[in-house]
Amino acid sequence: MAGKVKWVTDIEKSVLINNFEKRGWVQVTENEDWNFYWMSVQTIRNVFSVETGYRLSDDQIVNHFPNHYELTRKDLMVKNIKRYRKELEKDGSPLAEKDENGKYLYLDFVPVTYMLPADYNLFVEEFRKSPSSTWIMKPCGKAQGKGIFLINKLSQIKKWSRDSKTSTFVSQSTKEAYVISLYISNPLLIGGRKFDLRLYVLVSTYRPLRCYMYKLGFCRFCTVKYTPSTSELDNMFVHLTNVAIQKHGEDYNHIHGGKWTVSNLRLYLESTRGKEVTSKLFDEIHWIIVQSLKAVAPVMNNDKHCFECYGYDIIIDDKLKPWLIEVNASPSLTSSTANDRILKYNLINDTLNIAVPNGEIPDCKWNKSPPKEVLGNYEILYDEELAQGDGADRELRNRPGQPLGPRAGRTRDSGRSVLSTWK
């Protein structure tokens, strides 16, 4: 009889530990022999660092790819997507098609973004083209809305830069990098409030790319009604949807936590905008996710011991165009409501069923293609091997808004295609 899986985690969350215990797995310390380690992003750096030279054996798996930050650091995500576009353009791919103004028709899904301080001059040039626009500044390596602020004057950037340079605590060489992005100032509002989508995506392998979409994502709402007024630029309860920020607001509701399920959003949009445009919106969101993963796949260290459950943040504007804002390597497993706890417990349960087949001691030589029955609330979003065997023109046919090919996977809830076999 096979032995029991030995697990370790440095993230003490009940949704994780309850899942491990339910399976009858055995807890050990990181210094003992372990099979499964759900670790923080800091720990993954140590495991794969050149200095420690840790070698994982075939019966060990971890929940991050070594250089996951190629997608989850805000500056690197944008850099990789820009590189991907250029490569497709160079190859003459129809995906890189542009309109008469030089704007990408299909790959325009990240707001205009620059790195600071490196791209300061380029940013100034862009700012001067539309001086009435609002921009959002974010530190590259932080999460939960920390360090974010909005600006609409160049003098505000100069002040930020000056304050950073004159700080006696931080030298210029170690000064934190920021990204500055054009603020989506026309977000879709529901009940007058801004919201974003948190969607979960599981990647089991990057080469070939195989990824799964979790059907039970949610919307996070701001507690204060949205206004584009410049007098409210400093009010983060108007602009930032992060629960870590909104839970401190006077109007925060501790029962529903300012959240809606994605299925509720879908029903709302179908009743107010119609089924067709709603389905097109969700097709485009799935398209964006696959393209962002394809953008980083060539640079990702596709270690066979790794899988990753990403938290995607998407904003929808009032024209029902989705925008990729950022991707999180360690989406929060803290439960702010009872529904939250259930969702996150099920998310981990379904993730483990795919990552650790049958709950048995892992063998990272397996082909990472589980049977449909174990997917739970996941559905296959893209399978590169299937796609490659399906004709070279599939990518062109399955762009957003195009008729879907015959082998695209079907969702159980909507009967619509999830474009699971884009080339």
C-alpha positions as a Python dict, from the first residue, in 0.01 Angstrom:
ca = {
    (1, 'M'): (0, 0, 0),
    (2, 'A'): (128, 345, -97),
    (3, 'G'): (239, 574, 188),
    (4, 'K'): (58, 893, 283),
    (5, 'V'): (146, 1232, 139),
    (6, 'K'): (362, 1434, 380),
    (7, 'W'): (283, 1804, 368),
    (8, 'V'): (434, 2133, 484),
    (9, 'T'): (309, 2489, 460),
    (10, 'D'): (437, 2825, 579),
    (11, 'I'): (95, 2983, 518),
    (12, 'E'): (-117, 2905, 822),
    (13, 'K'): (-462, 2924, 665),
    (14, 'S'): (-748, 2697, 769),
    (15, 'V'): (-866, 2646, 408),
    (16, 'L'): (-528, 2484, 334),
    (17, 'I'): (-481, 2282, 653),
    (18, 'N'): (-840, 2151, 655),
    (19, 'N'): (-794, 2027, 298),
    (20, 'F'): (-469, 1846, 381),
    (21, 'E'): (-620, 1688, 692),
    (22, 'K'): (-938, 1583, 509),
    (23, 'R'): (-717, 1378, 277),
    (24, 'G'): (-547, 1206, 569),
    (25, 'W'): (-213, 1357, 472),
    (26, 'V'): (58, 1377, 736),
    (27, 'Q'): (207, 1708, 852),
    (28, 'V'): (588, 1723, 876),
    (29, 'T'): (843, 2003, 911),
    (30, 'E'): (1034, 2153, 621),
    (31, 'N'): (1351, 1981, 746),
    (32, 'E'): (1193, 1636, 713),
    (33, 'D'): (1110, 1448, 394),
    (34, 'W'): (801, 1608, 246),
    (35, 'N'): (598, 1545, -70),
    (36, 'F'): (389, 1860, -92),
    (37, 'Y'): (484, 2211, 17),
    (38, 'W'): (235, 2498, -16),
    (39, 'M'): (474, 2786, 24),
    (40, 'S'): (490, 3162, 21),
    (41, 'V'): (664, 3344, -262),
    (42, 'Q'): (952, 3428, -26),
    (43, 'T'): (1013, 3058, 46),
    (44, 'I'): (1007, 2961, -321),
    (45, 'R'): (1299, 3201, -379),
    (46, 'N'): (1502, 3012, -119),
    (47, 'V'): (1410, 2668, -254),
    (48, 'F'): (1524, 2753, -607),
    (49, 'S'): (1805, 2996, -526),
    (50, 'V'): (2151, 2924, -664),
    (51, 'E'): (2300, 2962, -315),
    (52, 'T'): (2092, 2692, -146),
    (53, 'G'): (2106, 2463, -449),
    (54, 'Y'): (1809, 2264, -324),
    (55, 'R'): (1725, 1962, -541),
    (56, 'L'): (1366, 1842, -544),
    (57, 'S'): (1305, 1471, -592),
    (58, 'D'): (1040, 1321, -821),
    (59, 'D'): (795, 1276, -532),
    (60, 'Q'): (799, 1645, -432),
    (61, 'I'): (582, 1924, -570),
    (62, 'V'): (540, 2291, -482),
    (63, 'N'): (276, 2554, -559),
    (64, 'H'): (488, 2811, -747),
    (65, 'F'): (707, 2817, -1055),
    (66, 'P'): (1059, 2939, -971),
    (67, 'N'): (1024, 3267, -1165),
    (68, 'H'): (648, 3317, -1134),
    (69, 'Y'): (725, 3690, -1094),
    (70, 'E'): (761, 3718, -1476),
    (71, 'L'): (380, 3733, -1469),
    (72, 'T'): (306, 3849, -1115),
    (73, 'R'): (537, 4151, -1087),
    (74, 'K'): (351, 4442, -1241),
    (75, 'D'): (650, 4573, -1440),
    (76, 'L'): (759, 4231, -1572),
    (77, 'M'): (405, 4134, -1677),
    (78, 'V'): (380, 4448, -1893),
    (79, 'K'): (733, 4399, -2030),
    (80, 'N'): (657, 4038, -2131),
    (81, 'I'): (325, 4128, -2293),
    (82, 'K'): (493, 4408, -2494),
    (83, 'R'): (764, 4164, -2606),
    (84, 'Y'): (502, 3905, -2703),
    (85, 'R'): (316, 4158, -2919),
    (86, 'K'): (636, 4258, -3097),
    (87, 'E'): (728, 3895, -3166),
    (88, 'L'): (383, 3823, -3311),
    (89, 'E'): (411, 4136, -3524),
    (90, 'K'): (752, 4030, -3649),
    (91, 'D'): (615, 3686, -3739),
    (92, 'G'): (332, 3850, -3933),
    (93, 'S'): (68, 3697, -3705),
    (94, 'P'): (-290, 3817, -3769),
    (95, 'L'): (-323, 3852, -3390),
    (96, 'A'): (-88, 4151, -3401),
    (97, 'E'): (-311, 4338, -3646),
    (98, 'K'): (-349, 4711, -3578),
    (99, 'D'): (-608, 4972, -3668),
    (100, 'E'): (-538, 5292, -3864),
    (101, 'N'): (-421, 5466, -3544),
    (102, 'G'): (-162, 5195, -3473),
    (103, 'K'): (-365, 5040, -3192),
    (104, 'Y'): (-371, 4662, -3154),
    (105, 'L'): (-709, 4520, -3251),
    (106, 'Y'): (-682, 4204, -3039),
    (107, 'L'): (-388, 4255, -2805),
    (108, 'D'): (-489, 4588, -2653),
    (109, 'F'): (-585, 4453, -2311),
    (110, 'V'): (-336, 4620, -2073),
    (111, 'P'): (-369, 4994, -1998),
    (112, 'V'): (-85, 5211, -2135),
    (113, 'T'): (194, 5156, -1879),
    (114, 'Y'): (546, 5284, -1811),
    (115, 'M'): (813, 5188, -1560),
    (116, 'L'): (941, 5459, -1327),
    (117, 'P'): (1195, 5595, -1291),
    (118, 'A'): (1334, 5426, -1610),
    (119, 'D'): (1062, 5542, -1857),
    (120, 'Y'): (1002, 5885, -1708),
    (121, 'N'): (1070, 6077, -2032),
    (122, 'L'): (845, 5846, -2238),
    (123, 'F'): (571, 5886, -1980),
    (124, 'V'): (597, 6269, -1991),
    (125, 'E'): (566, 6260, -2370),
    (126, 'E'): (250, 6048, -2344),
    (127, 'F'): (107, 6258, -2059),
    (128, 'R'): (137, 6576, -2264),
    (129, 'K'): (-73, 6425, -2544),
    (130, 'S'): (-375, 6420, -2308),
    (131, 'P'): (-295, 6639, -2005),
    (132, 'S'): (-644, 6598, -1859),
    (133, 'S'): (-598, 6221, -1808),
    (134, 'T'): (-557, 6047, -1473),
    (135, 'W'): (-278, 5795, -1405),
    (136, 'I'): (-236, 5537, -1132),
    (137, 'M'): (100, 5466, -969),
    (138, 'K'): (176, 5127, -811),
    (139, 'P'): (492, 4987, -650),
    (140, 'C'): (599, 4683, -856),
    (141, 'G'): (647, 4437, -575),
    (142, 'K'): (359, 4513, -336),
    (143, 'A'): (4, 4378, -304),
    (144, 'Q'): (-329, 4457, -132),
    (145, 'G'): (-332, 4814, -261),
    (146, 'K'): (-24, 4921, -62),
    (147, 'G'): (160, 5229, -189),
    (148, 'I'): (-88, 5305, -469),
    (149, 'F'): (-191, 5661, -555),
    (150, 'L'): (-351, 5853, -843),
    (151, 'I'): (-211, 6159, -1018),
    (152, 'N'): (-335, 6402, -1281),
    (153, 'K'): (-51, 6659, -1284),
    (154, 'L'): (315, 6623, -1378),
    (155, 'S'): (410, 6821, -1069),
    (156, 'Q'): (281, 6532, -854),
    (157, 'I'): (526, 6292, -1021),
    (158, 'K'): (811, 6539, -980),
    (159, 'K'): (728, 6571, -612),
    (160, 'W'): (720, 6190, -573),
    (161, 'S'): (1053, 6159, -752),
    (162, 'R'): (1210, 6438, -547),
    (163, 'D'): (1083, 6293, -218),
    (164, 'S'): (1218, 5950, -311),
    (165, 'K'): (1560, 6086, -406),
    (166, 'T'): (1605, 6300, -98),
    (167, 'S'): (1499, 6028, 143),
    (168, 'T'): (1788, 5953, 376),
    (169, 'F'): (1659, 5598, 418),
    (170, 'V'): (1657, 5485, 55),
    (171, 'S'): (1944, 5528, -188),
    (172, 'Q'): (1864, 5589, -555),
    (173, 'S'): (2003, 5249, -653),
    (174, 'T'): (1763, 5062, -425),
    (175, 'K'): (1467, 5293, -480),
    (176, 'E'): (1154, 5092, -536),
    (177, 'A'): (1042, 5062, -897),
    (178, 'Y'): (690, 5176, -978),
    (179, 'V'): (462, 5129, -1275),
    (180, 'I'): (241, 5414, -1388),
    (181, 'S'): (-66, 5321, -1592),
    (182, 'L'): (-339, 5517, -1760),
    (183, 'Y'): (-630, 5498, -1515),
    (184, 'I'): (-947, 5336, -1650),
    (185, 'S'): (-1163, 5639, -1576),
    (186, 'N'): (-1481, 5496, -1735),
    (187, 'P'): (-1528, 5175, -1533),
    (188, 'L'): (-1853, 4983, -1560),
    (189, 'L'): (-2052, 5078, -1249),
    (190, 'I'): (-2312, 4874, -1067),
    (191, 'G'): (-2519, 5066, -813),
    (192, 'G'): (-2289, 5359, -891),
    (193, 'R'): (-1985, 5171, -757),
    (194, 'K'): (-1665, 5060, -920),
    (195, 'F'): (-1570, 4690, -902),
    (196, 'D'): (-1318, 4446, -1042),
    (197, 'L'): (-1313, 4072, -1100),
    (198, 'R'): (-1093, 3827, -911),
    (199, 'L'): (-1059, 3511, -1120),
    (200, 'Y'): (-853, 3203, -1039),
    (201, 'V'): (-643, 3030, -1303),
    (202, 'L'): (-445, 2710, -1249),
    (203, 'V'): (-140, 2640, -1466),
    (204, 'S'): (-12, 2283, -1448),
    (205, 'T'): (259, 2323, -1713),
    (206, 'Y'): (389, 2607, -1933),
    (207, 'R'): (551, 2393, -2204),
    (208, 'P'): (316, 2269, -2334),
    (209, 'L'): (84, 2531, -2186),
    (210, 'R'): (-210, 2379, -2000),
    (211, 'C'): (-433, 2601, -1790),
    (212, 'Y'): (-768, 2580, -1614),
    (213, 'M'): (-1025, 2845, -1530),
    (214, 'Y'): (-1206, 2835, -1195),
    (215, 'K'): (-1576, 2906, -1244),
    (216, 'L'): (-1638, 3049, -897),
    (217, 'G'): (-1462, 3385, -913),
    (218, 'F'): (-1608, 3700, -761),
    (219, 'C'): (-1644, 4078, -800),
    (220, 'R'): (-1503, 4315, -537),
    (221, 'F'): (-1693, 4642, -496),
    (222, 'C'): (-1584, 4978, -363),
    (223, 'T'): (-1781, 5102, -61),
    (224, 'V'): (-1813, 5460, -188),
    (225, 'K'): (-1987, 5559, -513),
    (226, 'Y'): (-1755, 5632, -803),
    (227, 'T'): (-1686, 5980, -932),
    (228, 'P'): (-1426, 6084, -1189),
    (229, 'S'): (-1399, 6417, -1002),
    (230, 'T'): (-1037, 6515, -943),
    (231, 'S'): (-1130, 6627, -591),
    (232, 'E'): (-1174, 6257, -498),
    (233, 'L'): (-843, 6129, -641),
    (234, 'D'): (-708, 6070, -291),
    (235, 'N'): (-1013, 5874, -175),
    (236, 'M'): (-909, 5510, -213),
    (237, 'F'): (-1257, 5391, -106),
    (238, 'V'): (-1376, 5530, -443),
    (239, 'H'): (-1096, 5391, -660),
    (240, 'L'): (-934, 5074, -517),
    (241, 'T'): (-1135, 4753, -487),
    (242, 'N'): (-886, 4565, -265),
    (243, 'V'): (-1065, 4416, 37),
    (244, 'A'): (-758, 4503, 249),
    (245, 'I'): (-850, 4870, 186),
    (246, 'Q'): (-1232, 4857, 162),
    (247, 'K'): (-1279, 4670, 491),
    (248, 'H'): (-1169, 4988, 674),
    (249, 'G'): (-1449, 5193, 510),
    (250, 'E'): (-1750, 5309, 710),
    (251, 'D'): (-1992, 5144, 466),
    (252, 'Y'): (-1815, 4806, 449),
    (253, 'N'): (-2063, 4519, 486),
    (254, 'H'): (-1916, 4234, 690),
    (255, 'I'): (-2186, 3988, 582),
    (256, 'H'): (-2131, 3994, 205),
    (257, 'G'): (-1792, 4167, 219),
    (258, 'G'): (-1875, 4388, -79),
    (259, 'K'): (-1859, 4084, -307),
    (260, 'W'): (-2072, 3933, -580),
    (261, 'T'): (-2020, 3596, -744),
    (262, 'V'): (-1920, 3595, -1111),
    (263, 'S'): (-2242, 3407, -1190),
    (264, 'N'): (-2442, 3695, -1031),
    (265, 'L'): (-2250, 3944, -1246),
    (266, 'R'): (-2323, 3733, -1552),
    (267, 'L'): (-2697, 3725, -1473),
    (268, 'Y'): (-2699, 4101, -1411),
    (269, 'L'): (-2523, 4173, -1742),
    (270, 'E'): (-2743, 3932, -1936),
    (271, 'S'): (-3055, 4106, -1802),
    (272, 'T'): (-2924, 4462, -1860),
    (273, 'R'): (-2705, 4425, -2171),
    (274, 'G'): (-2821, 4098, -2327),
    (275, 'K'): (-2684, 3744, -2346),
    (276, 'E'): (-2480, 3790, -2662),
    (277, 'V'): (-2266, 4082, -2543),
    (278, 'T'): (-2224, 3916, -2201),
    (279, 'S'): (-2096, 3596, -2360),
    (280, 'K'): (-1863, 3799, -2582),
    (281, 'L'): (-1726, 3979, -2274),
    (282, 'F'): (-1647, 3651, -2097),
    (283, 'D'): (-1491, 3507, -2414),
    (284, 'E'): (-1267, 3814, -2425),
    (285, 'I'): (-1169, 3773, -2059),
    (286, 'H'): (-1070, 3411, -2125),
    (287, 'W'): (-879, 3525, -2434),
    (288, 'I'): (-685, 3784, -2231),
    (289, 'I'): (-586, 3523, -1972),
    (290, 'V'): (-458, 3277, -2232),
    (291, 'Q'): (-264, 3548, -2418),
    (292, 'S'): (-100, 3670, -2095),
    (293, 'L'): (12, 3313, -2015),
    (294, 'K'): (143, 3267, -2369),
    (295, 'A'): (336, 3592, -2330),
    (296, 'V'): (533, 3459, -2031),
    (297, 'A'): (553, 3090, -2131),
    (298, 'P'): (886, 3126, -2323),
    (299, 'V'): (1065, 3285, -2025),
    (300, 'M'): (903, 3078, -1751),
    (301, 'N'): (1118, 2814, -1583),
    (302, 'N'): (884, 2522, -1651),
    (303, 'D'): (999, 2310, -1358),
    (304, 'K'): (821, 1973, -1349),
    (305, 'H'): (780, 1997, -969),
    (306, 'C'): (562, 2307, -995),
    (307, 'F'): (207, 2424, -1054),
    (308, 'E'): (53, 2764, -987),
    (309, 'C'): (-287, 2901, -889),
    (310, 'Y'): (-294, 3266, -998),
    (311, 'G'): (-539, 3539, -894),
    (312, 'Y'): (-626, 3749, -1202),
    (313, 'D'): (-762, 4102, -1153),
    (314, 'I'): (-976, 4228, -1441),
    (315, 'I'): (-1160, 4560, -1475),
    (316, 'I'): (-1449, 4603, -1719),
    (317, 'D'): (-1510, 4949, -1865),
    (318, 'D'): (-1849, 5097, -1952),
    (319, 'K'): (-1813, 4975, -2312),
    (320, 'L'): (-1783, 4619, -2175),
    (321, 'K'): (-1417, 4599, -2267),
    (322, 'P'): (-1212, 4395, -2017),
    (323, 'W'): (-867, 4513, -1904),
    (324, 'L'): (-599, 4304, -1734),
    (325, 'I'): (-482, 4499, -1430),
    (326, 'E'): (-250, 4251, -1257),
    (327, 'V'): (-189, 3887, -1170),
    (328, 'N'): (-125, 3768, -815),
    (329, 'A'): (105, 3478, -727),
    (330, 'S'): (-45, 3428, -381),
    (331, 'P'): (-410, 3528, -405),
    (332, 'S'): (-549, 3582, -57),
    (333, 'L'): (-672, 3272, 127),
    (334, 'T'): (-809, 3482, 412),
    (335, 'S'): (-1187, 3450, 441),
    (336, 'S'): (-1376, 3774, 495),
    (337, 'T'): (-1722, 3609, 488),
    (338, 'A'): (-1881, 3264, 525),
    (339, 'N'): (-1926, 3238, 145),
    (340, 'D'): (-1562, 3337, 103),
    (341, 'R'): (-1452, 3052, 328),
    (342, 'I'): (-1655, 2799, 131),
    (343, 'L'): (-1527, 2930, -204),
    (344, 'K'): (-1162, 2925, -97),
    (345, 'Y'): (-1190, 2581, 64),
    (346, 'N'): (-1338, 2445, -261),
    (347, 'L'): (-1074, 2627, -467),
    (348, 'I'): (-794, 2454, -274),
    (349, 'N'): (-977, 2119, -285),
    (350, 'D'): (-1019, 2133, -664),
    (351, 'T'): (-661, 2261, -711),
    (352, 'L'): (-520, 1970, -510),
    (353, 'N'): (-730, 1718, -706),
    (354, 'I'): (-557, 1832, -1025),
    (355, 'A'): (-207, 1891, -883),
    (356, 'V'): (-191, 1575, -670),
    (357, 'P'): (-394, 1307, -857),
    (358, 'N'): (-593, 1073, -631),
    (359, 'G'): (-428, 1233, -327),
    (360, 'E'): (-140, 990, -366),
    (361, 'I'): (232, 1053, -331),
    (362, 'P'): (316, 1275, -631),
    (363, 'D'): (522, 1161, -927),
    (364, 'C'): (625, 1467, -1125),
    (365, 'K'): (693, 1251, -1433),
    (366, 'W'): (320, 1209, -1499),
    (367, 'N'): (182, 1402, -1796),
    (368, 'K'): (-25, 1647, -1588),
    (369, 'S'): (-343, 1580, -1782),
    (370, 'P'): (-609, 1471, -1530),
    (371, 'P'): (-942, 1316, -1633),
    (372, 'K'): (-1243, 1550, -1658),
    (373, 'E'): (-1414, 1390, -1358),
    (374, 'V'): (-1160, 1537, -1112),
    (375, 'L'): (-1174, 1896, -1235),
    (376, 'G'): (-1452, 2003, -995),
    (377, 'N'): (-1522, 2373, -1060),
    (378, 'Y'): (-1224, 2405, -1292),
    (379, 'E'): (-1259, 2376, -1667),
    (380, 'I'): (-984, 2345, -1921),
    (381, 'L'): (-918, 2691, -2064),
    (382, 'Y'): (-633, 2611, -2301),
    (383, 'D'): (-443, 2297, -2392),
    (384, 'E'): (-152, 2364, -2625),
    (385, 'E'): (-113, 2003, -2732),
    (386, 'L'): (-479, 1984, -2838),
    (387, 'A'): (-455, 2321, -3009),
    (388, 'Q'): (-147, 2229, -3211),
    (389, 'G'): (-318, 1924, -3347),
    (390, 'D'): (-613, 2130, -3453),
    (391, 'G'): (-504, 2335, -3752),
    (392, 'A'): (-282, 2638, -3789),
    (393, 'D'): (-563, 2880, -3864),
    (394, 'R'): (-749, 2820, -3536),
    (395, 'E'): (-596, 3125, -3366),
    (396, 'L'): (-725, 3352, -3638),
    (397, 'R'): (-1071, 3196, -3634),
    (398, 'N'): (-1099, 3209, -3257),
    (399, 'R'): (-1017, 3570, -3192),
    (400, 'P'): (-1267, 3747, -2969),
    (401, 'G'): (-1585, 3817, -3159),
    (402, 'Q'): (-1512, 3559, -3428),
    (403, 'P'): (-1717, 3243, -3484),
    (404, 'L'): (-1586, 2963, -3265),
    (405, 'G'): (-1424, 2649, -3396),
    (406, 'P'): (-1588, 2308, -3357),
    (407, 'R'): (-1352, 2174, -3088),
    (408, 'A'): (-1373, 2454, -2835),
    (409, 'G'): (-1470, 2320, -2492),
    (410, 'R'): (-1815, 2390, -2354),
    (411, 'T'): (-1898, 2536, -2016),
    (412, 'R'): (-2162, 2357, -1817),
    (413, 'D'): (-2328, 2674, -1693),
    (414, 'S'): (-2369, 2876, -2009),
    (415, 'G'): (-2340, 2636, -2300),
    (416, 'R'): (-2099, 2886, -2456),
    (417, 'S'): (-1751, 2805, -2571),
    (418, 'V'): (-1448, 2871, -2352),
    (419, 'L'): (-1211, 2871, -2649),
    (420, 'S'): (-1023, 2582, -2492),
    (421, 'T'): (-823, 2500, -2801),
    (422, 'W'): (-700, 2832, -2938),
    (423, 'K'): (-391, 2774, -3145),
}
